[in-house]
Every structure is written in structure tokens, then in C-alpha cells.
Amino acid sequence: AVLCVAGIFRSGKSFLLNFFLSYLSQGENGAVPDDWIKQFPEGDTGFVWRSGHNRITTGIAVWSKPFIRNINGEKTAVLLMDTQGTFDNQSTMTENIRVFSLGALLGSLLINNVSQQISEDKLQQLELFVKFGQLIRERDQSLSALQATCFLVRDWQNTDSYEFGLAGGDQYIKSLLAQQGKSDELATLRASITRSFDRINGYLMPSPGDDFKESRDPNPNTKLLREKFVDSMKKFVTWAVNNVPVKQIASTPMTATQLCFFTVQCVEAFNQEGLPQVEGLFQSVARMNCLTVKLAALQHYLDAMKPLASGGYVTPQKLTEAHQTAVAAASAHFSTTKKLGATEYGEAFQTELTTEITERFKEIQDSNAAKRTANRTTGLLLLGVTLACNIVGYLLSFLGLSPLVGLLSTIMWVTSIALLVWTYCLVTGEFSEIRDHMDDMTAAVMPSILGAVGPNVVSLAATLGSGKLGSGKVAADAKKKQ
């Protein structure tokens, strides 16, 4: 989720974002304390702001740390984005629209920060998105160009018409966007704005107070803020954070990686002389949307294959069957998910998906074949222990050490049965969890077996090599007893 603040310069956007920063910082480990607003970031610990008439923020600034929140039951990373103020004395109209448009495209909740009232020119700033939204509607009537926006009206004075807060703000926005009684041009603009956003809200904020506004300190003390302003700010920040939607394109949620790709696409679209053509902007967003859906479909495939890919060896037939099932599910995800530009780019990205799945399956096949070769170590070890117990048993029987022969015989039978079970699992691919467990046990005990058996075998060989005398002595003693 991306919470973006945009608006005219010197209207308190960075100051506002520091309240969000305070709220999110204190709410990471659970419930947000009631006095969170008192922990306002000071100096360089937050977004840079100060009073005066010169602009502070240039370009677009994103807070370096995402904040993890629970949105609709899912852990979601929330980013805070600050944008350069529009209509200063250093930027052209093209630059103003470019920065505002980038912020609106990247944000999942666009807070349009305005002072005292919403004038007609504030609505006309959205003209590019109105055209963009119309183009998307032509492709699919069920899709919106943008997700959510909130017009935050600072220093609201007309409380006799609309009261402070969200309820009054929503009523104000509803009356402002009403088409009845407007000229065709104004009515069309309002209708297009309404269709371009999934959700439009308003919030009316009281003045922070004369003591704060008239302070000569570049960074006025927040203790000078009016209590009514503080209370209203707490309610607004809490509402905005709890209602910021997950960033989506054409109803498809985006991951952090996909948001980075999307940002690059948007910047490239605006990185040209003048403003991008609406059709070009649509193509950039559509390609990114198709890429996002393709990556999600590929992840569906990998998740389906993970149990087999991360386990022990399975038969080629079983692996192929799982592959075919996973391919069908991934293809269904790609084809059934709504996409911008599905007609223009859908087939090309479907081909890319098929190619990438084929490459991944080849990697899984190679890894599976390597597991079969590697797992022969377990079989060889079990066979070796079985043969060793048999040979040593005969030698000990010859020496008359019957108790040890019985023990070795038991070990031989156990390893023989284990070898049969392991071989059956390897050949058939069934009961792979049993085979994996046996492989793990073998890997764990093999160093101990080698450490214990190795020196004893050497010692036994030395004894037998010089043991004819001992054997003769045993035979002589036996004759004496007779």
C-alpha cells in the first residue's frame, strides 16, 4: 500500500506526513498508544519541513522504511510518499502535472492536500487521469484508472455548511462533484473523475491555530497546535491508515518487487519532452499489469511444484503429472485474471509464461535426477553394512564368539529389511517421506559407523594376521580338556 500526499507548495504536506510517520512508527508492535501524536518527529528524524515561503520538497520522496500493517487480514507493507508542491515559482506547468501524475499513479491512496476550499483548478489537475480513466473504461467497464483519493481541506472555515471531519468532507465532495446545474464541460469532468477512482472521500481540517502559524521559529513547537486541530488530525491519520487499500493494477494486488517494476515503467513514460500521450501511458501501465499477472501465475506454478522439488527423488512419471497439473493451474490463473491490455499484450506474456515454466521444469528435472544419483549412497551404505555383518559374523563364529554373532545377525537382518524398503521407495517413487527420513538417518549415523567400525576392522585384521599361534593354543587347550 502506498500513501501519497500531493498538492500546492507550502501547504503542509511534509508536516502532515510526519503525523503518519509518528502513528505508523509506534504501531508496529501492536496497538497504537493513545498519545502517539505527542511523539512528533523532530529535526532530521522525519520528513523535512519548516515554515516560510520557499519550497522544501523537490521531486518525489519515499520514506526508506516500509511499515507492516494488517490490512484485510493480510500483512501489508505501507509506504509513505511525499511529492513536490505544485504551482511554485520555479516549476513549469508540465513539471507540476508530471510530479502530481506520478504520485497519483504510484499511490494506492492519494491525499490531495488543499487549502480552505477545493477550487475548479484542483479538479482540472486530474484531467490527464480523466482521459486515462476513459481509455481504460473503453477497454473494460468494470475497471477504474485509480484506486482511492481523499481531498484533505486544511484550514476549513465554512463550518456552517459542512462540519469538520470525514462526514462533513464527504458531503462537501458529493456536492462539489454533483453534475446537476453544471455546464456540459464541467459536468463531463465531474462524471469522469467519479468513474476514474474506486473511492473518493473528503476530510475537513480545522486551522492549527494562530500561535502555531505565526511562530517565527522555522520548526514551530507542536505544543502550540490547537487542541481541536490535534484531535482532528488524530482522527484523520487513524482513518487514512486503516483504510489505505493495497496497491493494485486492474484489481490485481502488487508485491514490493512488482511495485518497483511499475515505478520504472511510469518514470520511463514521463521521462520525455512534455507530457506523455494518454495512449502511451496506457500501454506502459498495461504492460506492467500483464507482467504482474504473469509473475503471479509463475509463482502459482512454483508453489505447486515445491513439495516435489524440495523433497527426495520422485519418478519421472509422477513429476510430469504434477507438472501438467501445475501448468494448467498457472495458465488458468493468467487467463482468468483481469488485465489491462489483454488484447494487445496477453498472448505475448502467455508465451513468456510458457517458456519460463518450461525452463523451470527442466531445472526441477535435473535436480530430481541428481537426487537419485546422490541417494545411491544410502543404498550402498546399507548393502555394505549387511555384507560386513555377514562376513564378520562368519569370522566370529569360527572364533567361537557366538554372542557377538547373534548381535551381528540381528543388525544384518535389520539393514537388509531397510535396504529392501529403501529400494522399493526409490524405484516406485512411493512413500517418499519414508525414504527421505531414512536418508537423513543414514547421513546422521554414517560418521559414527565409520568411526567405530573402521578401527575395529583394522584391529581384527591385525589380530588375525598374527593369530595362528593363538588359534593353535585354543586347539591345544581343547585337546588337553579331552
Coordinates of C-alpha atoms in Angstrom, one line a residue:
A1 CA 0.0 0.0 0.0
V2 CA 1.3 3.5 -0.9
L3 CA 0.0 6.5 0.9
C4 CA 0.9 9.6 -1.2
V5 CA 0.4 13.3 -0.4
A6 CA 0.2 15.8 -3.2
G7 CA -0.9 19.4 -3.6
I8 CA 0.2 23.0 -3.9
F9 CA 3.6 24.0 -2.4
R10 CA 3.8 25.3 1.1
S11 CA 0.5 23.8 2.1
G12 CA 2.0 21.5 4.9
K13 CA 2.3 18.2 3.0
S14 CA 5.6 17.1 4.7
F15 CA 4.3 18.4 8.0
L16 CA 1.2 16.1 7.5
L17 CA 3.3 13.1 6.6
N18 CA 5.2 13.4 9.9
F19 CA 2.0 12.7 11.7
F20 CA 1.6 9.5 9.7
L21 CA 5.2 8.6 10.4
S22 CA 4.6 9.0 14.2
Y23 CA 1.4 6.9 14.0
L24 CA 3.0 4.1 12.0
S25 CA 6.3 4.0 13.9
Q26 CA 4.5 3.5 17.2
G27 CA 2.0 0.9 15.9
E28 CA 4.5 -1.6 14.5
N29 CA 4.5 -3.9 17.6
G30 CA 0.8 -3.9 18.2
A31 CA -1.9 -1.4 19.3
V32 CA -1.0 2.3 18.8
P33 CA -0.9 4.2 22.1
D34 CA -3.4 7.0 22.6
D35 CA -0.7 9.6 22.9
W36 CA 1.1 8.7 19.7
I37 CA 0.6 12.2 18.3
K38 CA 2.9 13.6 21.0
Q39 CA 5.9 11.7 19.6
F40 CA 6.2 14.0 16.6
P41 CA 9.4 13.5 14.6
E42 CA 11.8 16.4 15.3
G43 CA 14.6 17.7 13.1
D44 CA 16.0 15.1 10.6
T45 CA 14.2 12.2 12.2
G46 CA 11.2 12.7 9.8
F47 CA 10.2 14.4 6.6
V48 CA 11.9 17.7 6.3
W49 CA 9.6 20.6 6.8
R50 CA 9.7 24.2 8.0
S51 CA 7.6 27.4 7.9
G52 CA 8.2 30.1 5.3
H53 CA 7.6 30.7 1.6
N54 CA 10.4 28.8 -0.1
R55 CA 9.7 25.2 -1.3
I56 CA 11.3 22.3 0.7
T57 CA 10.4 19.1 -1.1
T58 CA 11.6 18.6 -4.7
G59 CA 10.6 15.7 -6.9
I60 CA 9.2 12.6 -5.0
A61 CA 10.5 11.4 -1.7
V62 CA 9.6 8.0 -0.2
W63 CA 10.3 7.1 3.4
S64 CA 13.1 4.5 3.4
K65 CA 11.3 2.0 5.7
P66 CA 8.1 0.3 5.0
F67 CA 5.6 -0.2 7.9
I68 CA 4.0 -3.6 8.3
R69 CA 0.2 -3.4 8.9
N70 CA -2.6 -5.9 8.9
I71 CA -5.0 -4.9 6.0
N72 CA -8.0 -7.1 5.4
G73 CA -6.4 -9.9 7.4
E74 CA -3.1 -9.9 5.5
K75 CA 0.3 -8.4 6.4
T76 CA 0.9 -5.5 4.1
A77 CA 3.8 -3.1 3.7
V78 CA 2.7 0.6 3.9
L79 CA 4.9 3.2 2.2
L80 CA 4.8 7.0 2.8
M81 CA 5.3 9.2 -0.3
D82 CA 5.9 13.0 -0.4
T83 CA 5.7 14.9 -3.6
Q84 CA 6.9 18.3 -4.7
G85 CA 4.4 21.1 -4.3
T86 CA 2.7 22.3 -7.4
F87 CA 2.5 25.9 -8.7
D88 CA 5.6 27.3 -7.1
N89 CA 7.7 30.0 -8.8
Q90 CA 10.4 27.6 -10.1
S91 CA 8.4 24.8 -11.9
T92 CA 6.7 24.8 -15.2
M93 CA 3.1 23.6 -15.6
T94 CA 4.4 20.4 -17.4
E95 CA 6.7 19.6 -14.4
N96 CA 3.8 20.2 -12.0
I97 CA 1.5 17.8 -13.8
R98 CA 4.3 15.3 -14.2
V99 CA 5.1 15.1 -10.5
F100 CA 1.4 15.1 -9.5
S101 CA 0.6 12.4 -12.0
L102 CA 3.4 10.1 -11.0
G103 CA 2.3 10.4 -7.4
A104 CA -1.3 9.6 -8.3
L105 CA -0.3 6.6 -10.4
L106 CA 2.0 5.1 -7.8
G107 CA -0.2 5.8 -4.7
S108 CA -3.0 3.5 -3.7
L109 CA -4.4 6.4 -1.6
L110 CA -3.8 9.8 -3.0
I111 CA -4.3 12.6 -0.4
N112 CA -4.9 15.8 -2.3
N113 CA -3.9 18.4 0.1
V114 CA -5.7 21.7 -0.5
S115 CA -6.1 24.9 1.5
Q116 CA -9.5 26.3 2.7
Q117 CA -11.6 25.0 -0.3
I118 CA -11.5 22.9 -3.5
S119 CA -11.4 25.3 -6.5
E120 CA -12.1 24.3 -10.1
D121 CA -8.4 24.2 -11.0
K122 CA -7.8 21.5 -8.4
L123 CA -10.2 19.3 -10.2
Q124 CA -8.7 20.2 -13.6
Q125 CA -5.3 18.8 -12.4
L126 CA -6.9 15.4 -12.7
E127 CA -7.6 16.0 -16.4
L128 CA -4.8 13.6 -17.5
F129 CA -6.2 10.9 -15.3
V130 CA -9.7 11.6 -16.5
K131 CA -8.6 10.8 -20.1
F132 CA -6.6 7.9 -18.8
G133 CA -9.6 6.6 -17.0
Q134 CA -11.8 7.0 -20.1
L135 CA -9.4 4.9 -22.1
I136 CA -9.4 2.1 -19.5
R137 CA -13.2 2.2 -19.4
E138 CA -13.3 1.8 -23.2
R139 CA -11.3 -1.5 -22.7
D140 CA -13.2 -2.7 -19.7
Q141 CA -16.2 -1.0 -18.0
S142 CA -15.5 -2.8 -14.7
L143 CA -12.0 -1.3 -14.2
S144 CA -11.0 2.0 -12.7
A145 CA -7.9 4.0 -13.5
L146 CA -7.0 4.8 -9.9
Q147 CA -7.9 3.4 -6.5
A148 CA -8.7 5.9 -3.8
T149 CA -8.3 9.6 -3.2
C150 CA -9.1 11.9 -0.4
F151 CA -9.4 15.7 -0.7
L152 CA -8.0 17.0 2.6
V153 CA -9.1 20.6 3.0
R154 CA -6.9 22.4 5.5
D155 CA -8.0 25.5 7.5
W156 CA -11.6 24.8 6.7
Q157 CA -13.8 27.8 7.7
N158 CA -17.3 27.2 6.4
T159 CA -18.5 25.0 9.3
D160 CA -22.0 26.5 9.0
S161 CA -22.3 24.5 5.7
Y162 CA -20.2 21.4 6.4
E163 CA -18.7 20.3 9.8
F164 CA -15.1 19.3 10.4
G165 CA -14.1 15.7 9.8
L166 CA -14.9 12.9 7.4
A167 CA -18.7 13.1 7.4
G168 CA -18.6 16.8 6.5
G169 CA -15.9 16.3 4.0
D170 CA -17.8 13.5 2.2
Q171 CA -20.9 15.7 2.0
Y172 CA -18.7 18.6 0.6
I173 CA -17.2 16.3 -2.1
K174 CA -20.6 14.9 -3.0
S175 CA -22.0 18.4 -3.6
L176 CA -18.8 19.5 -5.4
L177 CA -18.9 16.6 -7.9
A178 CA -22.7 16.9 -8.5
Q179 CA -23.3 17.3 -12.2
Q180 CA -26.8 18.9 -11.9
G181 CA -26.8 22.5 -13.0
K182 CA -23.3 22.5 -14.4
S183 CA -22.3 23.2 -18.0
D184 CA -21.6 20.2 -20.2
E185 CA -17.8 20.7 -19.9
L186 CA -17.9 20.8 -16.0
A187 CA -20.5 18.0 -15.8
T188 CA -18.3 15.7 -18.0
L189 CA -15.2 16.5 -16.0
R190 CA -17.0 15.5 -12.7
A191 CA -18.5 12.4 -14.2
S192 CA -15.1 11.3 -15.4
I193 CA -13.4 12.0 -12.1
T194 CA -16.1 9.9 -10.3
R195 CA -15.6 7.0 -12.7
S196 CA -11.7 7.2 -12.6
F197 CA -11.5 6.4 -8.9
D198 CA -12.7 3.4 -6.9
R199 CA -13.3 5.6 -3.9
I200 CA -13.4 9.4 -3.3
N201 CA -13.5 10.9 0.1
G202 CA -13.2 14.4 1.7
Y203 CA -11.9 15.5 5.1
L204 CA -12.3 19.0 6.5
M205 CA -9.5 20.0 8.9
P206 CA -9.6 23.0 11.3
S207 CA -6.7 25.5 11.4
P208 CA -3.7 24.6 13.6
G209 CA -4.2 28.0 15.4
D210 CA -2.6 31.4 15.2
D211 CA 0.1 30.7 17.8
F212 CA 1.5 27.9 15.6
K213 CA 1.0 29.7 12.2
E214 CA 2.5 33.0 13.4
S215 CA 5.5 31.5 15.1
R216 CA 8.8 32.8 13.8
D217 CA 10.6 29.5 14.6
P218 CA 11.4 27.7 11.3
N219 CA 10.2 24.5 13.1
P220 CA 7.4 25.6 15.4
N221 CA 6.8 23.6 18.6
T222 CA 3.9 21.2 18.1
K223 CA 2.7 22.1 21.6
L224 CA 1.4 25.4 20.0
L225 CA -1.2 23.4 18.0
R226 CA -4.8 23.9 18.8
E227 CA -6.5 21.1 20.7
K228 CA -9.2 20.9 18.1
F229 CA -6.6 20.6 15.3
V230 CA -4.7 17.8 17.2
D231 CA -8.0 15.9 17.8
S232 CA -9.0 16.2 14.1
M233 CA -5.5 15.2 12.9
K234 CA -5.6 12.1 15.1
K235 CA -8.9 11.0 13.6
F236 CA -7.8 11.7 10.1
V237 CA -4.5 9.8 10.3
T238 CA -6.1 6.9 12.0
W239 CA -8.8 6.7 9.4
A240 CA -6.4 7.0 6.5
V241 CA -4.0 4.3 7.7
N242 CA -6.8 1.9 8.4
N243 CA -8.4 2.5 5.0
V244 CA -5.5 2.7 2.7
P245 CA -6.0 0.0 0.0
V246 CA -3.4 -2.5 -1.1
K247 CA -1.7 -1.2 -4.3
Q248 CA -3.4 -2.8 -7.3
I249 CA -3.5 -2.6 -11.1
A250 CA -6.7 -3.8 -12.7
S251 CA -7.8 -5.4 -9.4
T252 CA -4.5 -7.3 -9.2
P253 CA -2.6 -6.8 -5.9
M254 CA 1.1 -5.9 -6.3
T255 CA 4.1 -7.1 -4.4
A256 CA 7.1 -4.9 -3.5
T257 CA 9.1 -6.2 -6.4
Q258 CA 6.3 -5.6 -8.8
L259 CA 5.8 -2.0 -7.5
C260 CA 9.5 -1.4 -8.3
F261 CA 8.9 -2.6 -11.9
F262 CA 5.8 -0.5 -12.1
T263 CA 7.7 2.6 -10.9
V264 CA 10.3 2.2 -13.6
Q265 CA 7.6 1.9 -16.2
C266 CA 5.9 5.0 -15.0
V267 CA 9.1 7.0 -14.9
E268 CA 10.0 5.9 -18.4
A269 CA 6.6 7.0 -19.6
F270 CA 7.1 10.5 -18.2
N271 CA 10.8 10.8 -19.0
Q272 CA 10.3 12.6 -22.3
E273 CA 9.7 16.0 -23.6
G274 CA 6.3 17.3 -22.5
L275 CA 3.6 15.1 -21.1
P276 CA 3.1 11.5 -22.2
Q277 CA 0.3 10.8 -24.6
V278 CA -2.6 9.0 -22.9
E279 CA -2.3 6.1 -25.2
G280 CA 1.4 5.7 -24.4
L281 CA 0.7 5.9 -20.6
F282 CA -1.9 3.3 -21.0
Q283 CA 0.5 1.0 -22.9
S284 CA 3.1 1.3 -20.1
V285 CA 0.6 0.5 -17.4
A286 CA -0.9 -2.3 -19.4
R287 CA 2.5 -4.0 -20.0
M288 CA 3.2 -3.7 -16.3
N289 CA -0.1 -5.2 -15.4
C290 CA 0.4 -8.1 -17.7
L291 CA 3.9 -8.7 -16.3
T292 CA 2.5 -8.7 -12.8
V293 CA -0.2 -11.3 -13.7
K294 CA 2.5 -13.4 -15.4
L295 CA 4.8 -13.4 -12.4
A296 CA 1.9 -14.3 -10.1
A297 CA 1.0 -17.2 -12.5
L298 CA 4.6 -18.4 -12.5
Q299 CA 4.6 -18.3 -8.7
H300 CA 1.5 -20.4 -8.7
Y301 CA 3.4 -23.0 -10.7
L302 CA 6.4 -22.9 -8.4
D303 CA 4.3 -23.2 -5.3
A304 CA 2.5 -26.2 -6.7
M305 CA 5.8 -27.9 -7.6
K306 CA 7.6 -27.0 -4.4
P307 CA 6.7 -30.1 -2.4
L308 CA 8.2 -32.4 -5.0
A309 CA 11.1 -30.1 -6.0
S310 CA 12.2 -29.7 -2.3
G311 CA 11.7 -33.3 -1.3
G312 CA 13.6 -36.5 -2.3
Y313 CA 13.7 -38.3 -5.6
V314 CA 10.4 -39.0 -7.4
T315 CA 9.7 -41.0 -10.5
P316 CA 9.7 -39.1 -13.8
Q317 CA 6.1 -40.1 -14.4
K318 CA 5.0 -38.6 -11.1
L319 CA 7.0 -35.4 -11.7
T320 CA 5.5 -35.0 -15.2
E321 CA 1.9 -35.5 -13.9
A322 CA 2.5 -32.9 -11.2
H323 CA 4.0 -30.5 -13.8
Q324 CA 1.0 -30.8 -16.1
T325 CA -1.4 -30.1 -13.3
A326 CA 0.6 -27.1 -12.1
V327 CA 0.8 -25.8 -15.7
A328 CA -2.9 -26.0 -16.1
A329 CA -3.5 -24.1 -12.8
A330 CA -0.9 -21.4 -13.8
S331 CA -2.4 -20.9 -17.2
A332 CA -5.9 -20.7 -15.8
H333 CA -4.7 -18.0 -13.3
F334 CA -3.2 -16.0 -16.1
S335 CA -6.2 -16.2 -18.5
T336 CA -8.9 -15.6 -15.9
T337 CA -7.3 -12.7 -14.1
K338 CA -8.4 -9.3 -15.4
K339 CA -5.6 -7.5 -17.2
L340 CA -5.2 -4.1 -18.9
G341 CA -4.2 -4.5 -22.5
A342 CA -5.1 -8.2 -22.6
T343 CA -5.9 -8.0 -26.3
E344 CA -2.6 -6.2 -27.1
Y345 CA -0.2 -8.0 -24.8
G346 CA -1.9 -11.0 -23.4
E347 CA -0.7 -13.5 -26.0
A348 CA 2.9 -12.4 -25.8
F349 CA 3.0 -12.6 -22.0
Q350 CA 1.3 -16.0 -22.1
T351 CA 4.1 -17.2 -24.4
E352 CA 6.7 -15.8 -22.0
L353 CA 4.9 -17.7 -19.1
T354 CA 5.0 -21.0 -21.0
T355 CA 8.7 -20.5 -21.8
E356 CA 9.7 -19.7 -18.3
I357 CA 7.7 -22.6 -16.9
T358 CA 9.4 -25.0 -19.3
E359 CA 12.8 -23.7 -18.2
R360 CA 11.9 -24.1 -14.5
F361 CA 10.6 -27.6 -15.1
K362 CA 13.9 -28.6 -16.8
E363 CA 15.8 -27.3 -13.7
I364 CA 13.5 -29.4 -11.5
Q365 CA 14.0 -32.5 -13.6
D366 CA 17.8 -32.1 -13.5
S367 CA 17.7 -31.6 -9.7
N368 CA 15.5 -34.7 -9.4
A369 CA 17.9 -36.8 -11.4
A370 CA 20.8 -35.6 -9.3
K371 CA 18.9 -36.7 -6.1
R372 CA 18.5 -40.2 -7.5
T373 CA 22.3 -40.5 -8.0
A374 CA 23.1 -38.9 -4.7
N375 CA 20.6 -41.2 -2.9
R376 CA 22.5 -44.3 -4.0
T377 CA 24.9 -43.6 -1.1
T378 CA 22.2 -44.7 1.3
G379 CA 21.7 -48.0 -0.6
L380 CA 25.4 -48.7 -0.8
L381 CA 25.9 -48.0 2.9
L382 CA 23.0 -50.3 3.8
L383 CA 24.4 -53.0 1.5
G384 CA 27.9 -52.5 2.8
V385 CA 26.7 -52.9 6.4
T386 CA 24.7 -56.0 5.5
L387 CA 27.7 -57.7 3.8
A388 CA 30.1 -56.6 6.5
C389 CA 27.9 -58.1 9.3
N390 CA 27.7 -61.3 7.3
I391 CA 31.4 -61.7 6.8
V392 CA 32.4 -60.6 10.3
G393 CA 29.7 -63.0 11.7
Y394 CA 31.3 -65.9 9.9
L395 CA 34.8 -65.0 11.3
L396 CA 33.5 -64.6 14.9
S397 CA 31.6 -67.9 14.6
F398 CA 34.9 -69.5 13.6
L399 CA 36.5 -68.0 16.7
G400 CA 33.7 -69.3 18.9
L401 CA 32.3 -65.9 19.8
S402 CA 28.6 -66.8 19.4
P403 CA 27.0 -63.9 21.4
L404 CA 28.6 -61.4 19.0
V405 CA 27.4 -63.5 16.0
G406 CA 23.8 -63.2 17.2
L407 CA 24.1 -59.4 17.5
L408 CA 25.6 -59.0 14.0
S409 CA 22.9 -61.3 12.6
T410 CA 20.3 -59.0 14.1
I411 CA 21.9 -56.0 12.6
M412 CA 22.2 -57.8 9.2
W413 CA 18.5 -58.6 9.1
V414 CA 17.6 -55.0 10.1
T415 CA 19.8 -53.4 7.4
S416 CA 18.6 -56.0 4.9
I417 CA 14.9 -55.1 5.5
A418 CA 15.8 -51.4 5.5
L419 CA 17.6 -51.9 2.2
L420 CA 14.5 -53.5 0.7
V421 CA 12.2 -50.8 1.9
W422 CA 14.5 -48.1 0.6
T423 CA 14.9 -49.7 -2.8
Y424 CA 11.2 -50.1 -3.2
C425 CA 10.7 -46.4 -2.4
L426 CA 13.4 -45.4 -4.8
V427 CA 12.1 -47.5 -7.7
T428 CA 8.4 -46.8 -7.3
G429 CA 8.6 -43.2 -6.0
E430 CA 6.1 -44.1 -3.3
F431 CA 6.4 -43.3 0.4
S432 CA 9.0 -40.6 -0.4
E433 CA 8.8 -39.3 3.1
I434 CA 10.0 -42.6 4.5
R435 CA 12.9 -42.7 2.1
D436 CA 13.8 -39.1 3.0
H437 CA 13.7 -40.0 6.7
M438 CA 16.0 -43.0 6.0
D439 CA 18.4 -40.8 4.1
D440 CA 18.5 -38.3 6.9
M441 CA 19.2 -41.0 9.5
T442 CA 21.9 -42.6 7.3
A443 CA 23.6 -39.2 6.9
A444 CA 23.5 -38.7 10.7
V445 CA 24.8 -42.2 11.7
M446 CA 27.4 -42.8 8.9
P447 CA 30.2 -40.8 10.6
S448 CA 29.7 -42.8 13.8
I449 CA 29.6 -46.1 12.0
L450 CA 32.8 -45.3 10.1
G451 CA 34.4 -44.0 13.3
A452 CA 33.5 -47.1 15.3
V453 CA 33.8 -49.9 12.7
G454 CA 37.0 -48.7 10.9
P455 CA 39.4 -49.0 13.9
N456 CA 37.9 -52.4 15.0
V457 CA 38.2 -53.8 11.5
V458 CA 41.9 -52.8 11.4
S459 CA 42.4 -54.3 14.9
L460 CA 40.7 -57.5 13.9
A461 CA 42.8 -57.8 10.8
A462 CA 46.0 -57.4 12.8
T463 CA 44.9 -60.0 15.3
L464 CA 44.0 -62.5 12.6
G465 CA 47.3 -61.8 10.8
S466 CA 49.3 -62.8 13.9
G467 CA 46.7 -65.1 15.4
K468 CA 47.7 -68.5 14.2
L469 CA 49.5 -69.1 17.4
G470 CA 46.5 -68.0 19.4
S471 CA 44.3 -70.3 17.3
G472 CA 46.7 -73.2 17.9
K473 CA 46.7 -72.5 21.6
V474 CA 43.0 -72.7 21.6
A475 CA 43.1 -76.1 19.8
A476 CA 45.8 -77.4 22.2
D477 CA 43.8 -76.4 25.2
A478 CA 40.8 -78.2 23.7
K479 CA 42.8 -81.4 23.3
K480 CA 44.0 -81.3 26.9
K481 CA 40.5 -81.0 28.1
Q482 CA 39.5 -84.0 26.1

